[in-house]
Tab-separated table of C-alpha atoms in Angstrom:
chain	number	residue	atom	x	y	z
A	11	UNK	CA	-187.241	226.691	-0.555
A	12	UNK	CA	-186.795	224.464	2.326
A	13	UNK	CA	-190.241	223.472	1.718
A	14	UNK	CA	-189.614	221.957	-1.329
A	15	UNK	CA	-186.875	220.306	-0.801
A	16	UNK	CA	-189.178	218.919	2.231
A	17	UNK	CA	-191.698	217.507	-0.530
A	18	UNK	CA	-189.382	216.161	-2.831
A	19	UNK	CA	-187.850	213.871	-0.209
A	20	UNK	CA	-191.011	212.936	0.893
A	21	UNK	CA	-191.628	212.083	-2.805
A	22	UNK	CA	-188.688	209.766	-3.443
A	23	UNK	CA	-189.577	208.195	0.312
A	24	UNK	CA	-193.544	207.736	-0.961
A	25	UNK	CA	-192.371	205.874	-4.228
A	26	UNK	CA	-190.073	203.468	-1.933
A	27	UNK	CA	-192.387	202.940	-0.051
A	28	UNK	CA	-195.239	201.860	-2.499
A	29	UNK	CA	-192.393	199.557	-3.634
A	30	UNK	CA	-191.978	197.820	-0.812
A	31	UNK	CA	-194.139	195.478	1.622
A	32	UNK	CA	-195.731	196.424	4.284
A	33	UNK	CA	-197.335	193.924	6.904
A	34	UNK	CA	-198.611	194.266	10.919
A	35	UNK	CA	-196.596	193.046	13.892
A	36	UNK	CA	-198.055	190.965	16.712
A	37	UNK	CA	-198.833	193.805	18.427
A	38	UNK	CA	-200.681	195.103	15.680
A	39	UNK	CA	-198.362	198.003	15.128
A	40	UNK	CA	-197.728	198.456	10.938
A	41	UNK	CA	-194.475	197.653	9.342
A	42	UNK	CA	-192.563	198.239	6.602
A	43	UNK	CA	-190.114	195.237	5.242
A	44	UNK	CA	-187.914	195.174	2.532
A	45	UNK	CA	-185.930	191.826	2.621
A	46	UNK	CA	-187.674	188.262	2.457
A	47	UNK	CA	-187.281	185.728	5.767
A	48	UNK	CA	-184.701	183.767	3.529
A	49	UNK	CA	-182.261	187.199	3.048
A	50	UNK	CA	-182.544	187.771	6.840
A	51	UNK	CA	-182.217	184.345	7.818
A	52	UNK	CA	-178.890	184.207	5.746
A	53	UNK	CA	-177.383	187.497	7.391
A	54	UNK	CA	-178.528	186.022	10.777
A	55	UNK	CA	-176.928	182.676	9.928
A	56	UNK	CA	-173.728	184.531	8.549
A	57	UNK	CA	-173.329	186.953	10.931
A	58	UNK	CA	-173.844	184.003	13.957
A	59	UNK	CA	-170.909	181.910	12.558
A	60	UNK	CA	-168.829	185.176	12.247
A	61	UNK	CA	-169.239	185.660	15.997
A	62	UNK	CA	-168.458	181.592	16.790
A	63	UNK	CA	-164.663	182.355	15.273
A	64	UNK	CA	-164.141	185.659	16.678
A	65	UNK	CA	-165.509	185.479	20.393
A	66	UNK	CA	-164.703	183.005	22.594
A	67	UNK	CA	-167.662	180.527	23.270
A	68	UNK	CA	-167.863	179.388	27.156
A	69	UNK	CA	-166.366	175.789	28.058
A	70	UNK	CA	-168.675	175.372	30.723
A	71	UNK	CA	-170.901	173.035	30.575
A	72	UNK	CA	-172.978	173.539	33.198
A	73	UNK	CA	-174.023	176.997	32.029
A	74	UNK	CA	-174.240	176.064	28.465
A	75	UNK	CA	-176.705	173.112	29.950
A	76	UNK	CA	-178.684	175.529	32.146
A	77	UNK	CA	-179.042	178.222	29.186
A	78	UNK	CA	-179.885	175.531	26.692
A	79	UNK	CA	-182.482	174.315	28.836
A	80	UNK	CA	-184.380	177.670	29.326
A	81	UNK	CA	-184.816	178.183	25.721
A	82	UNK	CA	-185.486	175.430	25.037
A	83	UNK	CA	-188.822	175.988	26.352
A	84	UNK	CA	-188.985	179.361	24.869
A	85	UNK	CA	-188.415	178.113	21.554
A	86	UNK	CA	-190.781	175.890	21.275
A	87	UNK	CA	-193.405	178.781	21.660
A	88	UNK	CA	-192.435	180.057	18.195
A	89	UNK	CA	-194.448	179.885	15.794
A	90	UNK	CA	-193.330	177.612	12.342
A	91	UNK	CA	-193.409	180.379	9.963
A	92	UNK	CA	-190.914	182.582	12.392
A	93	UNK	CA	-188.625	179.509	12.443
A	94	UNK	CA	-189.458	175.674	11.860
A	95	UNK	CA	-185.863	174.162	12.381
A	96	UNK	CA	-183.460	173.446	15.363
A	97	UNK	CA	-182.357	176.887	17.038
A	98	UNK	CA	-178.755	177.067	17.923
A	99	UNK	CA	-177.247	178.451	20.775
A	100	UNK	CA	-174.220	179.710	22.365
A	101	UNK	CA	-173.052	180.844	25.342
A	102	UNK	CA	-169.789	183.413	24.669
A	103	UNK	CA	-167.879	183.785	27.515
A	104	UNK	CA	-167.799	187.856	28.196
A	105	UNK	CA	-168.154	189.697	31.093
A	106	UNK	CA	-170.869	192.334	29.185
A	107	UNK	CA	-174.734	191.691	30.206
A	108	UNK	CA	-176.308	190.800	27.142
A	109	UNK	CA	-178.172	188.067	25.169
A	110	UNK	CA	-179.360	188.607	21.303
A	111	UNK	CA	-180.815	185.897	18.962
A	112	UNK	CA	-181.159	186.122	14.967
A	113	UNK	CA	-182.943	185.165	11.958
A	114	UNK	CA	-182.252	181.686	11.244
A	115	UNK	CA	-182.332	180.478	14.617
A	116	UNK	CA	-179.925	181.540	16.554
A	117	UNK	CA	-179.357	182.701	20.427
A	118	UNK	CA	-176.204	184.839	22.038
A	119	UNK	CA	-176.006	184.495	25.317
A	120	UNK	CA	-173.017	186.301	27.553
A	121	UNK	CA	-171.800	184.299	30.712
A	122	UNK	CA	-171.998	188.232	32.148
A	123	UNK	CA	-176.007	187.888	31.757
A	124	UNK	CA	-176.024	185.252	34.480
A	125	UNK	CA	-174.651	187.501	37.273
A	126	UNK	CA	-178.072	189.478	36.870
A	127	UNK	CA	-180.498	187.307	35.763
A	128	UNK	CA	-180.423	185.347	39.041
A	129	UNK	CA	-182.896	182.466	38.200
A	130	UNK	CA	-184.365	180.529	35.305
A	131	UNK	CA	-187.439	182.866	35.080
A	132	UNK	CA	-185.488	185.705	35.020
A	133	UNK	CA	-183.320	184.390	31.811
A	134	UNK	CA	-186.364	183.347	29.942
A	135	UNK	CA	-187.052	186.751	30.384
A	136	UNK	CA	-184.255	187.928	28.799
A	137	UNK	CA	-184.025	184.790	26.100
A	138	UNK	CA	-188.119	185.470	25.499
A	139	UNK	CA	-187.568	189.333	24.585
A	140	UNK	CA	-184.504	188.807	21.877
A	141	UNK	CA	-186.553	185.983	20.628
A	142	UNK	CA	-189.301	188.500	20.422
A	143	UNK	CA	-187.405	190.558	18.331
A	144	UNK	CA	-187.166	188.017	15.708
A	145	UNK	CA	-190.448	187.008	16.247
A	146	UNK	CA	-191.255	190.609	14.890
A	147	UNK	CA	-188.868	190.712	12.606
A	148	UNK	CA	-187.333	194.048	14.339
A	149	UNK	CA	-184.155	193.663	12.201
A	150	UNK	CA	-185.987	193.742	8.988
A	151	UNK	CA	-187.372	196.651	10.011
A	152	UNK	CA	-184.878	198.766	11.083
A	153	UNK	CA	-182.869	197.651	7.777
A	154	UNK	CA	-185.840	198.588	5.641
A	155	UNK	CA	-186.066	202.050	7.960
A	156	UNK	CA	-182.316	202.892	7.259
A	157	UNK	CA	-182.778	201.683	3.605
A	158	UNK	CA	-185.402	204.423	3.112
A	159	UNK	CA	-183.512	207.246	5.432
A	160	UNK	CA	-180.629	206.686	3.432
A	161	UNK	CA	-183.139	207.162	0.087
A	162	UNK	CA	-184.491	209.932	1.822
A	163	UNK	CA	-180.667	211.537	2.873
A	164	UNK	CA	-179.041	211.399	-0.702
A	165	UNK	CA	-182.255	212.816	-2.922
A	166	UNK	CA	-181.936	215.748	-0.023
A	167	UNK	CA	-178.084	216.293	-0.709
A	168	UNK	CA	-178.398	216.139	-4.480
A	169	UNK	CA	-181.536	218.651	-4.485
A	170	UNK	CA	-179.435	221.256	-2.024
A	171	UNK	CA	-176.219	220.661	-4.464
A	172	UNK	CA	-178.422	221.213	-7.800
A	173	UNK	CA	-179.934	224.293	-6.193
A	174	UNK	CA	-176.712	225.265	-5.121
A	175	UNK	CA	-178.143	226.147	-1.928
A	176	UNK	CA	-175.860	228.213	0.777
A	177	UNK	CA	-174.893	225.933	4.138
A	178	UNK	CA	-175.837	222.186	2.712
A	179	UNK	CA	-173.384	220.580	4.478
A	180	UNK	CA	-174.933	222.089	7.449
A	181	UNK	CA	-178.817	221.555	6.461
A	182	UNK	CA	-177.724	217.843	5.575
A	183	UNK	CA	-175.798	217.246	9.618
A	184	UNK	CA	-179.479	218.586	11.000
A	185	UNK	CA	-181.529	216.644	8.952
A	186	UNK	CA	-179.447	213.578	9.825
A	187	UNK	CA	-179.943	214.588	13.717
A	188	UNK	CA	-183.280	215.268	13.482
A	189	UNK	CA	-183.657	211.607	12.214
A	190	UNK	CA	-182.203	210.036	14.843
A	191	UNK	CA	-183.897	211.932	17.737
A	192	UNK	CA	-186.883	211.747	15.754
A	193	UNK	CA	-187.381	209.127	14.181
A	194	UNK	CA	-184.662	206.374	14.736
A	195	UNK	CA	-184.230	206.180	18.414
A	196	UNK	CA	-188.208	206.454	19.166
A	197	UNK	CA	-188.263	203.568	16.847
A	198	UNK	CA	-185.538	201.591	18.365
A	199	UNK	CA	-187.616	202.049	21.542
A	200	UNK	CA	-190.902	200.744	20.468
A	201	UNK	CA	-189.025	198.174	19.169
A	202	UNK	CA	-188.328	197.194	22.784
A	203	UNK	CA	-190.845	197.728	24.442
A	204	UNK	CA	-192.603	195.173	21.347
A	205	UNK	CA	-190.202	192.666	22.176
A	206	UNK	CA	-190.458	193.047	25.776
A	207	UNK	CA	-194.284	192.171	25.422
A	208	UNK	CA	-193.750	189.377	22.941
A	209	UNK	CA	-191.171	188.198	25.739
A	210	UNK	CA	-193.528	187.940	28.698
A	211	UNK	CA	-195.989	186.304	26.653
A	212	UNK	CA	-193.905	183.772	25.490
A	213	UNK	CA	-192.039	182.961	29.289
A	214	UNK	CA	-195.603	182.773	30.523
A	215	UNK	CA	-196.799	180.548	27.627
A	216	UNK	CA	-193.129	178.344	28.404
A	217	UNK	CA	-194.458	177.798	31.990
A	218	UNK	CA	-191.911	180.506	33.677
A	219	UNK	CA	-192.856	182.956	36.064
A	220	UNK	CA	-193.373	186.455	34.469
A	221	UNK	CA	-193.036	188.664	37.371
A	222	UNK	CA	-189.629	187.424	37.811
A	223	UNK	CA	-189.308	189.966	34.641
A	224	UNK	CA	-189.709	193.142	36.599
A	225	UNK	CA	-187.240	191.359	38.929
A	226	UNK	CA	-185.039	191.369	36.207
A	227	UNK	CA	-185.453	194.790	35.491
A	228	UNK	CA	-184.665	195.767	38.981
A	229	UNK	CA	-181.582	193.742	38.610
A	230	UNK	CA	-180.793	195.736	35.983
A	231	UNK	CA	-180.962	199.057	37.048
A	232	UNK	CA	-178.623	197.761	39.676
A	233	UNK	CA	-176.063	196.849	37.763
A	234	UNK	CA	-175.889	199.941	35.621
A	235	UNK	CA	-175.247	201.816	38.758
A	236	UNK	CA	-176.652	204.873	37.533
A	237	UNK	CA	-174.644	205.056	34.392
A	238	UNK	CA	-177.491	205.171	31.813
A	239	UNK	CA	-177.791	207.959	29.141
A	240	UNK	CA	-180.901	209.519	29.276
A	241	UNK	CA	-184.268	207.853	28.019
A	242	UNK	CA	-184.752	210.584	25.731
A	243	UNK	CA	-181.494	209.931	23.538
A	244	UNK	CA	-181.088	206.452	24.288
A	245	UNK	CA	-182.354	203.340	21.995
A	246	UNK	CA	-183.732	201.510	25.393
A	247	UNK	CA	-186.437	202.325	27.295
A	248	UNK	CA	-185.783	203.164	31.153
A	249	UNK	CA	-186.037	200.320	33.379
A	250	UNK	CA	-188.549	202.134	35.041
A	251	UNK	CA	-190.686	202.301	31.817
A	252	UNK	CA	-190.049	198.867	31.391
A	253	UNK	CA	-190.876	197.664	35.098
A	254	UNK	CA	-194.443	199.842	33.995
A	255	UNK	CA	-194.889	198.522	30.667
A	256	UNK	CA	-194.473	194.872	32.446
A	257	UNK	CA	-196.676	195.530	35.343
A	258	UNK	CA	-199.698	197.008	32.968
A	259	UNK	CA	-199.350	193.742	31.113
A	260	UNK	CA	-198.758	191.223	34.030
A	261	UNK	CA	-202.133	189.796	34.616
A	262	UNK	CA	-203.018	188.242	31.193
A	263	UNK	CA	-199.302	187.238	31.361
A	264	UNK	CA	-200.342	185.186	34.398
A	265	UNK	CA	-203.323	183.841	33.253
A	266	UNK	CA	-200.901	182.331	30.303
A	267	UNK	CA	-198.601	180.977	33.055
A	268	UNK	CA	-201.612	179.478	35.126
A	269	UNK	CA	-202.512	177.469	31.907
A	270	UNK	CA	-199.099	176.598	30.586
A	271	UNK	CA	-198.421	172.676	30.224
A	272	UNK	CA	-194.804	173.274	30.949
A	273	UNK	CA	-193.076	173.188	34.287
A	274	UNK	CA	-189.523	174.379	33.642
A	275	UNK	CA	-186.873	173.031	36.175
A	276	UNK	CA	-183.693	174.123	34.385
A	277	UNK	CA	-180.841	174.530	37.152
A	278	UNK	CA	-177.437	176.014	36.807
């Protein structure tokens, strides 16, 4: 019986799917997308302004200067069709280490970031992967992924309630598990690891050092002080996968930086 049901989802999942439009990321990896650049780019924009009234943005001006400054030269690595307008950016002032930019041009920085990321290279480290993430269009993705789960989750649930099958509710919490160990947080990861790539290509391209991104890393995995869930069940690589995953890719990331125009000199 369970088989069944298995094939039925997969069914209703197939016919999405046909629906929908699928396209390559820069890594060459194949990806599904439901929404078009102009939805996401709305949400980004939306969601951005939301953040401008709720947290507070940082005074400073000397890190806003500094931050602008590094992406600045980031941004102007992206290509037109990602984004061909002026990218905004704010610095919020919060204590968490963390950066994120959006569809629509936009870029989050923390003040918190900047006790880790301990030079210019290693910021446009951080700034260069978010702004990979975009650059892939990550968040379409993982909309389009939960769009089809959640397909996937309620033909389930009204096959086992039709069938009248015995223990749904408890078929339905495993299926939803399974998804998550299986197939959402392994995605969430390459995900990273994507952006992390697109990241170091695009600090090298700016003119920044990229081995100041293992540095970062390192940094990192200081500041967590151990406190990191497992690699397994977590949505991030391991620092140490990253640091690898870096290192593997550092020497066409130099030859980038050896040919790079740009000499960054962004001080804080």
């Amino acid at each position: 019986m369970f088989k069944s049901i298995t094939k039925s989802c997969l069914a209703v999942t197939i016919s999405a799917v046909f629906l929908a439009a699928c396209s390559t990321s820069p890594t060459g990896r194949s990806q599904l997308k439901l929404y078009s650049k102009d939805q996401l780019a709305n949400m980004g924009t939306q969601a951005f302004d939301g953040m401008k009234i709720e947290q507070k943005v940082s005074q400073q001006g000397v890190d806003n200067q500094y931050v602008s400054c590094v992406a600045s030269f980031i941004t102007k690595h992206v290509p037109n069709s990602v984004f061909d307008g002026q990218w905004e950016l704010v610095v919020f002032e919060d204590d968490q280490v963390n950066a994120f930019a959006l569809p629509g041009g936009k870029i989050g920085v923390y003040t918190g970031l900047l006790k880790v990321a301990q030079n210019q290279d290693q910021l446009a480290a951080v700034i260069g992967h978010e702004v990979g993430h975009v650059i892939a269009e990550h968040g379409n993705e993982r909309m389009s992924n939960t769009t089809l789960i959640g397909l996937g989750l309620e033909a389930t649930n009204q096959i086992l309630n039709a069938k009248q099958v015995t223990n749904s509710n408890m078929i339905m919490a495993g299926i939803g598990l399974g998804l998550q160990v299986g197939v959402q947080l392994p995605f969430s990861r390459t995900h990273e690891t994507e952006a992390d790539l697109i990241g170091l290509e695009l600090m090298a391209r700016a003119g920044f050092d990229p081995t100041q991104s293992v540095e970062l890393w390192k940094n990192m995995d200081k500041a967590s002080k151990g406190q990191r869930t497992s690699e397994f069940m977590s949505t991030h690589p391991s620092p140490a996968t990253r640091i690898e995953t870096l290192s593997v890719n550092m020497s066409a990331a130099q030859s980038l930086a050896n040919q790079a125009s740009d000499n960054p000199n962004c001080s804080i």
